[in-house]
Tab-separated table of C-alpha atoms and ligand atoms in Angstrom:
chain	number	residue	atom	x	y	z
A	123	MET	CA	-11.022	20.880	-0.561
A	124	ASN	CA	-11.331	24.290	1.036
A	125	LEU	CA	-8.731	24.586	3.788
A	126	ASP	CA	-11.087	26.673	5.907
A	127	ASP	CA	-13.545	23.755	5.975
A	128	LEU	CA	-11.059	21.348	7.570
A	129	ALA	CA	-12.049	19.952	10.968
A	130	PRO	CA	-9.949	21.276	13.872
A	131	TRP	CA	-8.270	17.834	14.189
A	132	ALA	CA	-7.394	17.563	10.472
A	133	SER	CA	-3.798	17.983	9.262
A	134	ASP	CA	-3.744	21.503	7.898
A	135	PRO	CA	-1.131	21.919	5.138
A	136	ARG	CA	-0.628	25.516	6.297
A	137	ARG	CA	0.686	24.104	9.572
A	138	THR	CA	2.801	21.275	8.154
A	139	ARG	CA	5.915	20.287	10.093
A	140	GLY	CA	7.569	20.812	6.765
A	141	ARG	CA	10.232	19.216	4.611
A	142	ARG	CA	13.679	18.116	5.674
A	143	ARG	CA	15.118	20.560	3.150
A	144	PRO	CA	13.058	23.741	3.241
A	145	GLU	CA	11.664	24.811	-0.120
A	146	ALA	CA	9.824	27.919	-1.307
A	147	PRO	CA	6.032	27.421	-1.588
A	148	SER	CA	4.482	26.543	-4.956
A	149	PRO	CA	1.124	28.334	-5.154
A	150	PRO	CA	-1.656	27.672	-5.899
A	151	ARG	CA	-0.907	24.161	-4.633
A	152	ASN	CA	-0.766	23.498	-0.914
A	153	GLU	CA	2.145	21.466	0.488
A	154	HIS	CA	0.277	18.150	0.530
A	155	GLN	CA	-1.021	18.582	-3.027
A	156	ARG	CA	2.555	19.152	-3.974
A	157	ASP	CA	3.598	15.897	-2.276
A	158	ARG	CA	0.842	14.049	-4.141
A	159	ASP	CA	2.119	15.497	-7.436
A	160	ARG	CA	5.710	14.487	-6.691
A	161	ILE	CA	4.578	10.931	-5.964
A	162	VAL	CA	2.531	10.673	-9.174
A	163	HIS	CA	5.518	11.855	-11.238
A	164	SER	CA	7.981	9.479	-9.579
A	165	THR	CA	9.532	6.475	-11.316
A	166	ALA	CA	8.556	4.175	-8.447
A	167	PHE	CA	4.894	5.110	-8.951
A	168	ARG	CA	4.965	4.168	-12.647
A	169	ARG	CA	6.498	0.815	-11.758
A	170	LEU	CA	3.471	-0.104	-9.632
A	171	VAL	CA	1.551	-0.935	-12.799
A	172	TYR	CA	3.701	-4.029	-13.375
A	173	LYS	CA	3.927	-5.163	-9.778
A	174	THR	CA	1.916	-7.996	-8.279
A	175	GLN	CA	-0.815	-7.394	-5.723
A	176	VAL	CA	-1.864	-11.035	-5.149
A	177	PHE	CA	-1.843	-12.580	-8.611
A	178	LEU	CA	1.434	-12.414	-10.488
A	179	ASN	CA	1.369	-9.668	-13.051
A	180	HIS	CA	1.650	-12.025	-16.037
A	181	GLU	CA	-1.179	-14.302	-14.838
A	182	GLY	CA	-3.902	-12.052	-16.252
A	183	ASP	CA	-4.543	-8.516	-17.429
A	184	LEU	CA	-7.610	-7.847	-15.292
A	185	PHE	CA	-6.284	-8.596	-11.828
A	186	ARG	CA	-5.409	-5.743	-9.502
A	187	THR	CA	-1.856	-4.558	-9.673
A	188	ARG	CA	-0.143	-2.429	-7.042
A	189	LEU	CA	-1.116	0.614	-9.115
A	190	THR	CA	-4.831	-0.075	-9.414
A	191	HIS	CA	-4.892	-1.134	-5.751
A	192	SER	CA	-3.270	2.166	-4.750
A	193	LEU	CA	-5.807	4.112	-6.854
A	194	GLU	CA	-8.673	2.261	-5.142
A	195	VAL	CA	-7.239	3.059	-1.717
A	196	ALA	CA	-6.905	6.715	-2.733
A	197	GLN	CA	-10.508	6.784	-3.973
A	198	LEU	CA	-11.955	5.244	-0.791
A	199	GLY	CA	-9.720	7.372	1.399
A	200	ARG	CA	-10.581	10.620	-0.343
A	201	SER	CA	-14.303	10.165	-0.149
A	202	ALA	CA	-14.145	9.323	3.568
A	203	ALA	CA	-11.769	12.253	4.169
A	204	ARG	CA	-14.225	14.619	2.526
A	205	ALA	CA	-17.114	13.326	4.644
A	206	LEU	CA	-15.016	13.626	7.814
A	207	ARG	CA	-13.519	17.022	6.878
A	208	LEU	CA	-10.001	15.578	6.964
A	209	ASN	CA	-7.228	16.581	4.586
A	210	GLU	CA	-8.090	14.865	1.278
A	211	ASP	CA	-4.827	15.829	-0.383
A	212	LEU	CA	-2.749	14.284	2.383
A	213	VAL	CA	-4.886	11.130	2.298
A	214	GLU	CA	-4.385	10.881	-1.450
A	215	ALA	CA	-0.624	11.427	-1.193
A	216	ILE	CA	-0.236	8.725	1.480
A	217	ALA	CA	-2.504	6.288	-0.396
A	218	LEU	CA	-0.657	6.680	-3.695
A	219	ALA	CA	2.713	6.206	-1.968
A	220	HIS	CA	1.809	3.511	0.561
A	221	ASP	CA	2.989	0.580	-1.571
A	222	LEU	CA	5.951	2.178	-3.379
A	223	GLY	CA	8.418	-0.012	-1.472
A	224	HIS	CA	6.895	-3.317	-2.509
A	225	THR	CA	9.170	-5.770	-4.277
A	226	PRO	CA	8.140	-7.537	-7.466
A	227	PHE	CA	5.887	-10.595	-6.891
A	228	GLY	CA	4.060	-9.206	-3.879
A	229	HIS	CA	4.625	-10.692	-0.430
A	230	ALA	CA	6.564	-13.621	-1.896
A	231	GLY	CA	9.171	-11.175	-3.197
A	232	GLN	CA	9.375	-9.376	0.119
A	233	ASP	CA	9.759	-12.625	2.108
A	234	ALA	CA	12.537	-13.829	-0.187
A	235	LEU	CA	14.367	-10.506	-0.073
A	236	HIS	CA	14.022	-10.376	3.708
A	237	ALA	CA	15.573	-13.855	3.934
A	238	CYS	CA	18.446	-12.774	1.638
A	239	MET	CA	19.012	-9.667	3.788
A	240	GLN	CA	18.780	-11.475	7.147
A	241	ALA	CA	22.432	-10.844	8.028
A	242	HIS	CA	22.325	-7.269	6.679
A	243	GLY	CA	19.404	-5.650	8.507
A	244	GLY	CA	16.520	-7.420	6.748
A	245	PHE	CA	13.999	-6.029	4.296
A	246	GLU	CA	10.547	-4.619	5.047
A	247	HIS	CA	8.295	-3.013	2.425
A	248	ASN	CA	7.066	-0.183	4.671
A	249	LEU	CA	10.553	0.934	5.510
A	250	GLN	CA	11.387	0.558	1.843
A	251	SER	CA	8.491	2.835	0.821
A	252	LEU	CA	9.976	5.535	3.037
A	253	ARG	CA	13.425	4.825	1.626
A	254	VAL	CA	12.067	5.254	-1.915
A	255	VAL	CA	10.628	8.706	-1.223
A	256	ASP	CA	13.507	9.781	1.040
A	257	ARG	CA	16.485	8.527	-0.934
A	258	LEU	CA	16.015	6.274	-3.925
A	259	GLU	CA	14.102	8.569	-6.276
A	260	ILE	CA	16.758	10.608	-8.025
A	261	ARG	CA	15.044	13.533	-9.727
A	262	TYR	CA	16.088	16.777	-8.097
A	263	PRO	CA	19.382	18.615	-8.508
A	264	ALA	CA	19.631	19.686	-4.861
A	265	PHE	CA	18.684	16.477	-3.005
A	266	ASP	CA	18.041	12.745	-3.226
A	267	GLY	CA	14.469	11.534	-2.824
A	268	LEU	CA	11.290	13.585	-3.130
A	269	ASN	CA	11.755	15.723	0.001
A	270	LEU	CA	8.150	15.146	1.109
A	271	CYS	CA	6.466	16.768	4.112
A	272	PHE	CA	6.638	15.105	7.518
A	273	GLU	CA	2.925	14.197	7.490
A	274	THR	CA	3.207	12.310	4.197
A	275	ARG	CA	6.319	10.438	5.341
A	276	GLU	CA	4.663	9.661	8.681
A	277	GLY	CA	1.709	8.115	6.840
A	278	ILE	CA	3.956	6.040	4.593
A	279	LEU	CA	5.778	4.524	7.582
A	280	LYS	CA	2.885	2.404	8.770
A	281	HIS	CA	4.865	-0.157	10.790
A	282	CYS	CA	8.380	-0.019	12.089
A	283	PRO	CA	10.181	-2.455	14.399
A	284	ARG	CA	11.551	-0.715	17.482
A	285	ALA	CA	15.196	-1.438	16.646
A	286	HIS	CA	14.753	0.244	13.313
A	287	ALA	CA	12.816	3.143	14.808
A	288	GLU	CA	15.802	3.777	17.078
A	289	LEU	CA	18.076	3.961	14.045
A	290	LEU	CA	15.688	6.367	12.298
A	291	VAL	CA	15.455	8.594	15.361
A	292	LYS	CA	19.221	8.726	15.676
A	293	SER	CA	19.504	10.410	12.291
A	294	GLU	CA	16.223	12.363	12.569
A	295	PRO	CA	15.093	12.880	16.191
A	296	ASP	CA	11.676	14.371	15.332
A	297	GLY	CA	11.139	12.242	12.244
A	298	PRO	CA	8.501	9.588	11.500
A	299	GLY	CA	10.357	6.905	13.539
A	300	ARG	CA	9.680	8.689	16.806
A	301	ARG	CA	6.083	7.615	17.295
A	302	PHE	CA	7.122	3.952	17.391
A	303	ILE	CA	9.245	4.712	20.440
A	304	GLU	CA	6.705	6.982	22.117
A	305	GLY	CA	3.792	4.685	21.316
A	306	THR	CA	1.635	7.415	19.763
A	307	ARG	CA	-0.561	7.295	16.652
A	308	PRO	CA	0.017	8.846	13.229
A	309	SER	CA	-2.310	11.598	11.914
A	310	LEU	CA	-6.000	10.818	11.394
A	311	GLU	CA	-5.342	10.947	7.641
A	312	ALA	CA	-2.714	8.197	7.990
A	313	GLN	CA	-5.085	6.125	10.145
A	314	LEU	CA	-7.748	6.530	7.470
A	315	VAL	CA	-5.455	5.302	4.685
A	316	ASN	CA	-4.525	2.196	6.721
A	317	LEU	CA	-8.146	1.250	7.063
A	318	ALA	CA	-9.036	2.152	3.454
A	319	ASP	CA	-6.156	-0.109	2.385
A	320	GLU	CA	-7.633	-3.079	4.256
A	321	ILE	CA	-11.176	-2.418	3.082
A	322	ALA	CA	-9.968	-2.086	-0.511
A	323	TYR	CA	-8.020	-5.326	-0.601
A	324	ASN	CA	-10.657	-7.358	1.236
A	325	ALA	CA	-13.176	-6.364	-1.432
A	326	HIS	CA	-10.952	-6.539	-4.492
A	327	ASP	CA	-9.311	-9.810	-3.505
A	328	ILE	CA	-12.755	-11.434	-3.443
A	329	ASP	CA	-13.302	-10.105	-6.960
A	330	ASP	CA	-9.877	-11.249	-8.186
A	331	GLY	CA	-10.189	-14.551	-6.344
A	332	VAL	CA	-13.471	-15.348	-8.085
A	333	ARG	CA	-12.088	-14.120	-11.418
A	334	SER	CA	-9.165	-16.512	-11.028
A	335	GLY	CA	-11.504	-19.429	-10.266
A	336	LEU	CA	-9.605	-20.189	-7.043
A	337	ILE	CA	-12.555	-19.263	-4.839
A	338	THR	CA	-16.259	-19.528	-5.612
A	339	LEU	CA	-19.335	-17.472	-4.861
A	340	VAL	CA	-20.744	-20.424	-2.917
A	341	GLN	CA	-17.687	-20.467	-0.649
A	342	ILE	CA	-17.799	-16.732	0.010
A	343	GLY	CA	-21.523	-16.988	0.578
A	344	GLU	CA	-20.749	-18.728	3.878
A	345	LEU	CA	-19.396	-15.458	5.248
A	346	PRO	CA	-22.207	-13.501	6.955
A	347	LEU	CA	-20.770	-10.175	5.774
A	348	PHE	CA	-20.925	-11.226	2.135
A	349	ALA	CA	-24.162	-13.235	2.429
A	350	ARG	CA	-26.042	-10.275	3.855
A	351	TRP	CA	-25.391	-8.085	0.833
A	352	ARG	CA	-25.753	-10.909	-1.682
A	353	ASP	CA	-29.191	-11.699	-0.238
A	354	ALA	CA	-30.166	-8.039	-0.412
A	355	VAL	CA	-29.189	-7.956	-4.098
A	356	LEU	CA	-31.088	-11.181	-4.837
A	357	THR	CA	-34.217	-9.911	-3.104
A	358	GLU	CA	-34.173	-6.898	-5.367
A	359	TYR	CA	-33.004	-8.718	-8.532
A	360	PRO	CA	-34.005	-12.424	-8.160
A	361	ALA	CA	-33.159	-13.144	-11.814
A	362	LEU	CA	-29.467	-12.582	-11.096
A	363	ALA	CA	-29.344	-15.933	-9.269
A	364	ASP	CA	-29.482	-17.856	-12.567
A	365	GLN	CA	-27.672	-15.387	-14.768
A	366	PRO	CA	-24.220	-16.166	-15.995
A	367	GLY	CA	-21.674	-13.424	-15.636
A	368	ARG	CA	-20.530	-11.491	-12.663
A	369	ARG	CA	-23.246	-8.893	-12.132
A	370	LEU	CA	-24.317	-10.492	-8.830
A	371	LEU	CA	-20.750	-10.469	-7.509
A	372	PHE	CA	-20.102	-6.879	-8.592
A	373	GLU	CA	-23.336	-5.572	-7.108
A	374	THR	CA	-22.745	-7.469	-3.849
A	375	LEU	CA	-19.200	-6.105	-3.562
A	376	ARG	CA	-20.388	-2.604	-4.455
A	377	ARG	CA	-22.905	-2.682	-1.600
A	378	LEU	CA	-20.405	-4.277	0.758
A	379	LEU	CA	-17.847	-1.550	0.056
A	380	SER	CA	-20.426	1.213	0.486
A	381	ALA	CA	-21.586	-0.339	3.758
A	382	MET	CA	-18.053	-0.614	5.107
A	383	MET	CA	-17.133	2.930	4.146
A	384	GLY	CA	-20.436	4.205	5.535
A	385	ASP	CA	-19.755	2.387	8.808
A	386	LEU	CA	-16.184	3.717	8.944
A	387	ILE	CA	-17.355	7.291	8.414
A	388	ALA	CA	-20.172	7.040	10.995
A	389	SER	CA	-18.062	5.301	13.671
A	390	THR	CA	-15.150	7.672	13.163
A	391	ALA	CA	-17.366	10.758	13.187
A	392	ARG	CA	-18.830	9.585	16.518
A	393	ALA	CA	-15.402	8.906	18.019
A	394	LEU	CA	-14.110	12.295	16.853
A	395	ALA	CA	-17.113	14.180	18.170
A	396	GLU	CA	-16.700	12.485	21.539
A	397	ALA	CA	-12.913	12.870	21.864
A	398	ALA	CA	-12.878	16.295	20.183
A	399	PRO	CA	-9.083	16.595	19.968
A	400	ALA	CA	-7.985	20.240	19.937
A	401	ASP	CA	-5.822	19.773	16.856
A	402	ALA	CA	-3.994	17.178	14.742
A	403	ASP	CA	-1.307	16.671	17.382
A	404	ALA	CA	-3.852	16.084	20.141
A	405	ALA	CA	-5.400	13.367	17.914
A	406	ARG	CA	-1.984	11.669	17.649
A	407	ALA	CA	-1.834	11.292	21.434
A	408	LEU	CA	-5.258	9.573	21.649
A	409	PRO	CA	-6.074	5.915	20.930
A	410	PRO	CA	-6.895	5.257	17.244
A	411	LEU	CA	-9.994	7.242	16.309
A	412	VAL	CA	-10.507	6.079	12.738
A	413	ALA	CA	-12.235	2.726	13.039
A	414	LEU	CA	-15.065	0.462	11.974
A	415	SER	CA	-17.832	-0.316	14.483
A	416	PRO	CA	-16.943	-3.376	16.631
A	417	GLY	CA	-19.534	-5.590	14.895
A	418	LEU	CA	-18.318	-4.846	11.385
A	419	LYS	CA	-14.695	-5.028	12.479
A	420	ALA	CA	-15.235	-8.614	13.637
A	421	GLN	CA	-16.944	-9.525	10.349
A	422	ALA	CA	-14.159	-7.890	8.340
A	423	ALA	CA	-11.601	-9.899	10.322
A	424	GLU	CA	-13.513	-13.063	9.453
A	425	LEU	CA	-13.414	-12.124	5.774
A	426	LYS	CA	-9.687	-11.504	6.032
A	427	ARG	CA	-9.150	-14.927	7.636
A	428	PHE	CA	-11.173	-16.509	4.851
A	429	LEU	CA	-9.046	-14.846	2.158
A	430	PHE	CA	-5.887	-15.837	3.966
A	431	GLY	CA	-6.820	-19.499	4.199
A	432	GLU	CA	-8.647	-19.978	0.912
A	433	LEU	CA	-6.931	-17.582	-1.480
A	434	TYR	CA	-3.473	-16.472	-0.311
A	435	ARG	CA	-2.698	-20.053	0.807
A	436	HIS	CA	-4.340	-21.712	-2.202
A	437	PRO	CA	-1.963	-24.365	-3.632
A	438	GLN	CA	-1.888	-22.585	-6.987
A	439	VAL	CA	-0.981	-19.246	-5.400
A	440	VAL	CA	1.598	-20.994	-3.194
A	441	GLN	CA	3.177	-22.624	-6.243
A	442	SER	CA	3.594	-19.257	-8.017
A	443	THR	CA	4.892	-17.888	-4.725
A	444	GLN	CA	7.628	-20.516	-4.491
A	445	LEU	CA	8.828	-19.802	-8.022
A	446	ALA	CA	8.753	-16.054	-7.407
A	447	LYS	CA	10.850	-16.500	-4.272
A	448	LEU	CA	13.381	-18.467	-6.266
A	449	VAL	CA	13.601	-15.686	-8.883
A	450	VAL	CA	14.308	-13.078	-6.200
A	451	THR	CA	16.799	-15.254	-4.308
A	452	GLU	CA	18.725	-16.185	-7.452
A	453	LEU	CA	18.770	-12.548	-8.605
A	454	PHE	CA	20.147	-11.513	-5.218
A	455	ASP	CA	22.912	-14.133	-5.394
A	456	ALA	CA	23.732	-13.239	-9.008
A	457	TYR	CA	24.180	-9.508	-8.285
A	458	ARG	CA	26.138	-10.257	-5.121
A	459	ALA	CA	28.514	-12.413	-7.158
A	460	ALA	CA	28.714	-9.940	-10.053
A	461	PRO	CA	27.746	-6.407	-8.932
A	462	ASP	CA	28.657	-4.952	-12.326
A	463	GLU	CA	25.574	-6.669	-13.731
A	464	MET	CA	23.654	-3.870	-11.967
A	465	PRO	CA	23.549	-0.316	-13.363
A	466	PRO	CA	26.676	1.696	-12.389
A	467	ASP	CA	24.900	3.848	-9.764
A	468	PHE	CA	23.890	0.719	-7.818
A	469	ALA	CA	27.182	-1.134	-8.443
A	470	ALA	CA	29.095	1.865	-7.019
A	471	ILE	CA	27.316	1.822	-3.620
A	472	ALA	CA	29.612	0.651	-0.824
A	473	ASN	CA	26.918	-1.194	1.161
A	474	ARG	CA	26.624	-3.939	-1.430
A	475	PRO	CA	23.811	-6.071	0.066
A	476	ARG	CA	21.585	-3.017	0.593
A	477	ALA	CA	22.310	-1.766	-2.929
A	478	VAL	CA	21.311	-5.161	-4.342
A	479	ALA	CA	18.134	-5.182	-2.234
A	480	ASP	CA	17.244	-1.645	-3.356
A	481	TYR	CA	17.834	-2.567	-6.986
A	482	ILE	CA	15.726	-5.750	-6.820
A	483	ALA	CA	12.964	-4.116	-4.755
A	484	GLY	CA	12.560	-1.459	-7.440
A	485	MET	CA	11.994	-3.997	-10.222
A	486	THR	CA	8.675	-4.733	-11.862
A	487	ASP	CA	7.667	-8.403	-12.056
A	488	ARG	CA	8.471	-8.631	-15.738
A	489	PHE	CA	11.812	-6.868	-15.488
A	490	ALA	CA	12.818	-9.224	-12.663
A	491	LEU	CA	11.916	-12.209	-14.871
A	492	ARG	CA	13.917	-10.811	-17.797
A	493	GLU	CA	16.927	-10.168	-15.597
A	494	HIS	CA	16.641	-13.610	-14.033
A	495	HIS	CA	16.630	-15.195	-17.485
A	496	ARG	CA	19.561	-13.056	-18.641
A	497	LEU	CA	21.663	-13.957	-15.588
A	498	THR	CA	20.759	-17.634	-15.130
A	499	GLY	CA	19.674	-18.732	-18.613
A	500	ARG	CA	16.553	-20.297	-17.069
A	501	ARG	CA	12.877	-19.398	-17.323
A	502	LEU	CA	10.943	-20.371	-14.202
A	503	PHE	CA	7.564	-19.252	-15.528
A	504	ASP	CA	6.441	-20.105	-19.043
B	669	MG	MG1	-1.819	-1.677	0.136
């Protein structure tokens, strides 16, 4: 990425709002490349490999994990950023960090931890991702966290309830909480990662869902978005209809992904050309500019509803979910009752419930299961 090629509305690392603790530059890297590197070297990033996306990590070796999901989001985001002359490095940094705050066991883990933390401010994975990069990574002698640039932190904080935004703004008036009070948008790069995230999981959850046997090609074939590309593949390769194996699925998903990314790039390029924001800040004040065309957006929403009903709510997924919630809840109770079972740096923190939540949220699926067995003597999954 040549910085002189960036569109006027792109986030230019030479004009970053900077880091909370100023640091000397690190040439030849620009500030957002440097953020990306810090994220890749973090402990939280390495843990993503053993964290659940939809299927529990121990259910199979070929399902997406939080790590491979994050890499797919980074790949889709980068190629769209290049086509749109946005800041690829910033997109990559946000994409690789966007799920760092996820608990073990995916959304089941987050729901259980949120319930445990109800009386203590709750738990939300987006806020936790910011907390990981701002505070919980302990790697530098001079500060806690990774001391990332504003633009990267802004992209990581995708949602934020107003009450929490007010708390964030109190300690950092111009920080990433402010836009939730002002009702403005994040950078175009952050908007792009949000959409790449959705496009990535819609496509890969179909793949994983079929791999798991919980959904079938026939079922998905009822969705116009999928059927259109499947039919195109079958017209070109009719023999695939009777072939065993997954070539038809892969080729359909490949075309679907290309079509969605192509649509995103074309629709966004049109919106940008029309709005022509003077710079990255002017883009923040406008309605969202990174978007799919209305027709494809509606079809993508239909696909999402299908996955929600047929896969995420599938009895087998729900059963794993219930057990995973129990693991998290019992771990929370066990550490609350006996804080010294946590490592000394967590046990020493005065805000005990938050320390327990931070400790559990950082766990991989398999570490959480080991700890649960150690503390309760029971194995909930065999
Ligand atoms: Mg994600």
